[in-house]
Structure formats: C-alpha cells, structure tokens
mmCIF file of C-alpha atoms in Angstrom:
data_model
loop_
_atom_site.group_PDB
_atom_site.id
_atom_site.type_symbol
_atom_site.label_atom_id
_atom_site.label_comp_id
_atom_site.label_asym_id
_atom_site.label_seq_id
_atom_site.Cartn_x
_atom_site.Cartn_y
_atom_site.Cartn_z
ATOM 1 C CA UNK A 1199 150.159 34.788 86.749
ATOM 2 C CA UNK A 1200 151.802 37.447 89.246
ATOM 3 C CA UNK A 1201 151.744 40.510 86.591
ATOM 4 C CA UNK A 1202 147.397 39.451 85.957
ATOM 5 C CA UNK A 1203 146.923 39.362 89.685
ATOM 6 C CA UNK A 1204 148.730 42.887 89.774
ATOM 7 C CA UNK A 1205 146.497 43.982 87.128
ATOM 8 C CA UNK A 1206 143.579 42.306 88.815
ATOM 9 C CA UNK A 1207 144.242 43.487 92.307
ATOM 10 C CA UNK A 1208 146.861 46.343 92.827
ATOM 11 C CA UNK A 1209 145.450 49.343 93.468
ATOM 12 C CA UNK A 1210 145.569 51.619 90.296
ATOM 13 C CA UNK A 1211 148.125 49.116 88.567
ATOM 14 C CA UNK A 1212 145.842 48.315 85.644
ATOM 15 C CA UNK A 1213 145.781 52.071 84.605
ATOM 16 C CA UNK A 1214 149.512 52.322 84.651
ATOM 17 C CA UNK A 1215 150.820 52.804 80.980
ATOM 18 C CA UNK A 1216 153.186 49.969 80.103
ATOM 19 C CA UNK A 1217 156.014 51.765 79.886
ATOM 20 C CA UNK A 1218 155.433 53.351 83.683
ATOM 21 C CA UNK A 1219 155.310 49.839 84.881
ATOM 22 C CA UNK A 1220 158.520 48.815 82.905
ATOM 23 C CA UNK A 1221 160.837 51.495 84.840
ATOM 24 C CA UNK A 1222 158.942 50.521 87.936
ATOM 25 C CA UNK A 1223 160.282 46.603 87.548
ATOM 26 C CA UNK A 1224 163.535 47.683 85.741
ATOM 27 C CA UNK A 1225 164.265 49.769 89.321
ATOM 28 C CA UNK A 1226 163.633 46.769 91.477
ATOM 29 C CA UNK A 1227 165.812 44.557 89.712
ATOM 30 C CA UNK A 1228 168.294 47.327 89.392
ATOM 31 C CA UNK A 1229 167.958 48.656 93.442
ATOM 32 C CA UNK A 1230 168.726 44.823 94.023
ATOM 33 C CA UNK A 1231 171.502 44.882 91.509
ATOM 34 C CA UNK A 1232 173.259 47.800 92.760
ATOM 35 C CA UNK A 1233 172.721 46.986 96.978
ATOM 36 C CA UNK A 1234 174.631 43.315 95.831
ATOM 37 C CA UNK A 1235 177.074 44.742 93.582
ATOM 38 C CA UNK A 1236 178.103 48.099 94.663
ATOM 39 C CA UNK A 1237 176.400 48.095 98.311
ATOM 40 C CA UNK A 1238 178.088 44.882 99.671
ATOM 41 C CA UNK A 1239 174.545 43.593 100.152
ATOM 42 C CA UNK A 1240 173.307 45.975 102.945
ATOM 43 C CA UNK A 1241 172.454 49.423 101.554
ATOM 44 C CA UNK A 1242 171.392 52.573 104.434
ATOM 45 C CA UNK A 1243 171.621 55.973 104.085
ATOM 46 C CA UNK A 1244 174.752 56.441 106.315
ATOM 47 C CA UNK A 1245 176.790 53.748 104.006
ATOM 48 C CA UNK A 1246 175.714 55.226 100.829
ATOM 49 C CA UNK A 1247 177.411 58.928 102.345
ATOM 50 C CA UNK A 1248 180.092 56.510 103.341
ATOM 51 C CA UNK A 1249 180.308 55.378 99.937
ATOM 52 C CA UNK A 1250 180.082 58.914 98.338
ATOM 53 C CA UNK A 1251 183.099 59.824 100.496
ATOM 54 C CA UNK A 1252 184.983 56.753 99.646
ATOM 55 C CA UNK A 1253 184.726 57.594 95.715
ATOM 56 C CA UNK A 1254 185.415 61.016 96.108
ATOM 57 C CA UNK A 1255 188.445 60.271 98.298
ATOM 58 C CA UNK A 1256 189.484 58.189 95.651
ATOM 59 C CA UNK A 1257 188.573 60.615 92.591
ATOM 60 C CA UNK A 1258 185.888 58.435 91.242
ATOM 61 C CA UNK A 1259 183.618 60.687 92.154
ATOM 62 C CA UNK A 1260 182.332 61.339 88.749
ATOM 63 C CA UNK A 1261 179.650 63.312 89.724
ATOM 64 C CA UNK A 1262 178.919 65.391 86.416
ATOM 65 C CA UNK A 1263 177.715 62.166 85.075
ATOM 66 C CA UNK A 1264 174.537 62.989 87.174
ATOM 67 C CA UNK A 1265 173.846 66.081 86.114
ATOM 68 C CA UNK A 1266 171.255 65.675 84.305
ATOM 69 C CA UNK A 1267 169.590 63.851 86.540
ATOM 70 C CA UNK A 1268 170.110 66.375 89.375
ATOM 71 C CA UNK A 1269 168.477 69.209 86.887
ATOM 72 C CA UNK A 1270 165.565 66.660 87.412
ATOM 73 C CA UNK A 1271 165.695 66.368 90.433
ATOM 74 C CA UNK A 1272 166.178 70.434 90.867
ATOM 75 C CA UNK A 1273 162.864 71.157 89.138
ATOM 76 C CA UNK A 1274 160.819 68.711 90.307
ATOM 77 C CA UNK A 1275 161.537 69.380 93.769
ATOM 78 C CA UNK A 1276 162.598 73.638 93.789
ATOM 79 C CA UNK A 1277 160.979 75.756 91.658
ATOM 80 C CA UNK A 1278 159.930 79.662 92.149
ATOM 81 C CA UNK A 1279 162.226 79.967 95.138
ATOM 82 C CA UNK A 1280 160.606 77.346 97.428
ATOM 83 C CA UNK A 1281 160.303 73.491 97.147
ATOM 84 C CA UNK A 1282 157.630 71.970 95.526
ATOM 85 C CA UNK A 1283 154.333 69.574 96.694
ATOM 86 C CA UNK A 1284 156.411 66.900 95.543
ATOM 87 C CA UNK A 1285 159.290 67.237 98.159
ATOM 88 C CA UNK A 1286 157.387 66.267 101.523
ATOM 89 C CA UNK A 1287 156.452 63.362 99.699
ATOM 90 C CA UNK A 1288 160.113 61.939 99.557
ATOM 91 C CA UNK A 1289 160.133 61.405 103.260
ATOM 92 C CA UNK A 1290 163.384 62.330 104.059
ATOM 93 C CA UNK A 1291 164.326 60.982 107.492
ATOM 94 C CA UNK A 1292 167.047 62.642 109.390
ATOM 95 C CA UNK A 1293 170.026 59.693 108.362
ATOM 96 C CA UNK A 1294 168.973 60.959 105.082
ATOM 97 C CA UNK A 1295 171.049 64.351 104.856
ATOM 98 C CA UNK A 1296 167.399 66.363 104.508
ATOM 99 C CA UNK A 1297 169.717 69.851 104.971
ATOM 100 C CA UNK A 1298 172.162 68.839 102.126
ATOM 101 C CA UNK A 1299 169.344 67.725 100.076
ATOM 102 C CA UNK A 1300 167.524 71.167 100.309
ATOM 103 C CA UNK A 1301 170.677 72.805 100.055
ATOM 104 C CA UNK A 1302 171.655 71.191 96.968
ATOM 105 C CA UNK A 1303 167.995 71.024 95.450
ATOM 106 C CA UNK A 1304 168.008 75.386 95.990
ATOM 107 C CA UNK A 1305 171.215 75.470 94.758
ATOM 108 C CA UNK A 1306 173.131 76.718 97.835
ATOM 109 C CA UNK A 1307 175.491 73.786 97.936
ATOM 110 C CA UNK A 1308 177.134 72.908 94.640
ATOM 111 C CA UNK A 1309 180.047 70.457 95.304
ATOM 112 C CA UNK A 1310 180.176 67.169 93.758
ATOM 113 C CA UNK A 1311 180.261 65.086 97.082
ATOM 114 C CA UNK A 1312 177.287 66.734 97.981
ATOM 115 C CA UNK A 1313 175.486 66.573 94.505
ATOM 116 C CA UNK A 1314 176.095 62.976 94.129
ATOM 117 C CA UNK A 1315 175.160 62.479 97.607
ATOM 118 C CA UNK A 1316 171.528 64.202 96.789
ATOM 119 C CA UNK A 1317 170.783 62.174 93.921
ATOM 120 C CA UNK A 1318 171.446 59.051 95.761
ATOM 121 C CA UNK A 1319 169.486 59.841 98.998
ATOM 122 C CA UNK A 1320 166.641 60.255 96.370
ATOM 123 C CA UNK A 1321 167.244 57.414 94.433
ATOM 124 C CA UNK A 1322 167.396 55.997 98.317
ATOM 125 C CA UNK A 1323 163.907 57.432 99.200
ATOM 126 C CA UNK A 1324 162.452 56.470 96.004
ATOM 127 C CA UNK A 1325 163.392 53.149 96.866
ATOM 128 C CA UNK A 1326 161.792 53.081 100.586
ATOM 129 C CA UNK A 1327 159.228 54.943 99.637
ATOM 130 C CA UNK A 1328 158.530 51.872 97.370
ATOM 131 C CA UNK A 1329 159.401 48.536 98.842
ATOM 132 C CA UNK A 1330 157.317 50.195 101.816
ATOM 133 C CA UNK A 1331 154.339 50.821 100.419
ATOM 134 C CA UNK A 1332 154.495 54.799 100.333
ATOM 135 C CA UNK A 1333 154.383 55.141 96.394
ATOM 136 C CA UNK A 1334 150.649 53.199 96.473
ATOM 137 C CA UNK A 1335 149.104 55.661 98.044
ATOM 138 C CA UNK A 1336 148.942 57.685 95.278
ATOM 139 C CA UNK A 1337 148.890 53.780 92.920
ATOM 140 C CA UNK A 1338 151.888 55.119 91.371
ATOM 141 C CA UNK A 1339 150.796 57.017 89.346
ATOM 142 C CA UNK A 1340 153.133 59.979 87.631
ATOM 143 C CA UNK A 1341 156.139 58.385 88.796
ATOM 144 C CA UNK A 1342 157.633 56.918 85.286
ATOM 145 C CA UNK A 1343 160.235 60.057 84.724
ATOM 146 C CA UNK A 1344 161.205 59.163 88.550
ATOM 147 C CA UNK A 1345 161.845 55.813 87.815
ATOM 148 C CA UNK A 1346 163.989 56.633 84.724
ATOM 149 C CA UNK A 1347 166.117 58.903 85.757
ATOM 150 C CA UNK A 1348 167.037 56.833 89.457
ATOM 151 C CA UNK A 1349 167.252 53.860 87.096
ATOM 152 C CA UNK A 1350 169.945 55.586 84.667
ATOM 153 C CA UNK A 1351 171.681 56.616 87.909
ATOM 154 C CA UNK A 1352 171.610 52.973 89.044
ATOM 155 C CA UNK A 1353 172.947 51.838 85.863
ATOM 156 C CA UNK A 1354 176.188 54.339 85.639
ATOM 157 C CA UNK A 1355 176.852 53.590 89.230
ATOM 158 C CA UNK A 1356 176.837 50.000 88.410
ATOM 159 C CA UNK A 1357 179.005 50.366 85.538
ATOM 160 C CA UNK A 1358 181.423 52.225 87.256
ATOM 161 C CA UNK A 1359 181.851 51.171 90.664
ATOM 162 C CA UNK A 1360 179.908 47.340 90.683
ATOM 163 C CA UNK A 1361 181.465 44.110 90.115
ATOM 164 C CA UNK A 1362 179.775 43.006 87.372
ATOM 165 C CA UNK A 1363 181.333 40.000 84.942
ATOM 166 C CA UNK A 1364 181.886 40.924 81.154
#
C-alpha cells in the first residue's frame, strides 16, 4: 500500500528506476542500523568525530577501506581545481567539519582520521539531507551512485565496529 501511494503521490518517485529506489530504502534501514548498532542510538556530527577519534586511537581506524568511496566522493564534489555544483548542495553546517571536508575533498589533507571523518560527515549529510526533506527538491533524482557508495560505507562500518549477532 505505502510503496503505491509513493508511486502515486511522491513527487518524482514514480520516475525513479527501481534500482535508485532500492539504495534509497537499503540506506534508511542501514542509517537506522548503524545509529543503533555502532552510534549507541543517538548519531550527531560531533559524536561521529568522537567516534572517528576513538577508532583511530584504538587502530581500528581502517580507513583505506574507504577509499574508494572517497575517490567518489573526490570527483563528484572537486574537479578542475574548484568544487563542483554538487557540493553546496550537501549543506554542510558548521558541527559538520565543512574546512576538513574541503580540505580533504581538494586533497590538501590526506590523513586517515580526517579521510574517514569526510566520508562520514557525507554519509551524515546525505542522511539529513534526506530524512529532512532536502533530497525532494530535486525528487531524488541522480542520487543512486550516492546511495551506494554511503550504503557500502554503512555496511563495512557495521561489520567492523557494530554489534551485530552471527
């Protein structure tokens, strides 16, 4: 019933390709997956740096596992020696490290910390933008490589760092 009223009444919804709206669920469920299993619950940009520090303190960091993700992140956002259209649209807010996350996106910063810190402030942002209603402005549309690649972050987090049952 919910998914025909979607395609009924969302705007732009019905004209998403399946396999857009797919990564677009799969995110929610895995957003809510990762704030219970990883976040304690209560997810905000200044605990997800906390977070970040906590793992690299430890030397869980792992952040190379992200790369690729970051090289998505790098070209969608910086390209010809500026950022792109696509950046003001994140909404960055201050608690959300905007100066790292141009300094990593242009390549000026490289350290792990601060890598893995970017890709989860977008990841963060990509949530907000969202659960808040920012993303249907545009009816979501090119968003499906977004989706993937925060949802492939969301799932190597989980399996690394979440308390998740065999």
């Amino acid at each position: 019933m919910s998914i025909q009223w979607l395609l009924a009444k969302a705007p732009g919804f019905q004209v998403l390709p399946e396999a857009d709206r797919a990564a677009i669920f799969n995110f929610t469920f895995l957003w809510s997956l990762f704030e219970a299993q990883v976040m304690g619950n209560f997810a905000r940009a200044d605990l997800i740096r906390a977070k970040v520090d906590k793992w690299s303190d430890a030397g869980t960091l792992d952040a190379d596992q992200y790369d690729g993700e970051l090289a998505y992140f790098r070209e969608r956002y910086y390209a010809n020696g500026d950022f792109t259209h696509h950046f003001a649209h994140l909404h960055l807010r201050p608690a959300d490290q905007p100066d790292l996350v141009r300094s990593v996106l242009d390549g000026r910063r490289n350290d792990p910390r601060d890598r893995l810190l970017t890709v989860l402030m977008i990841v963060w942002r990509f949530r907000n933008n969202l659960f808040h209603g920012e993303k249907w402005a545009y009816q979501l549309q090119g968003q499906h490589s977004n989706f993937t690649h925060a949802n492939a972050v969301l799932i190597r987090l989980l399996e690394r760092h979440g308390q998740l049952g065999a």
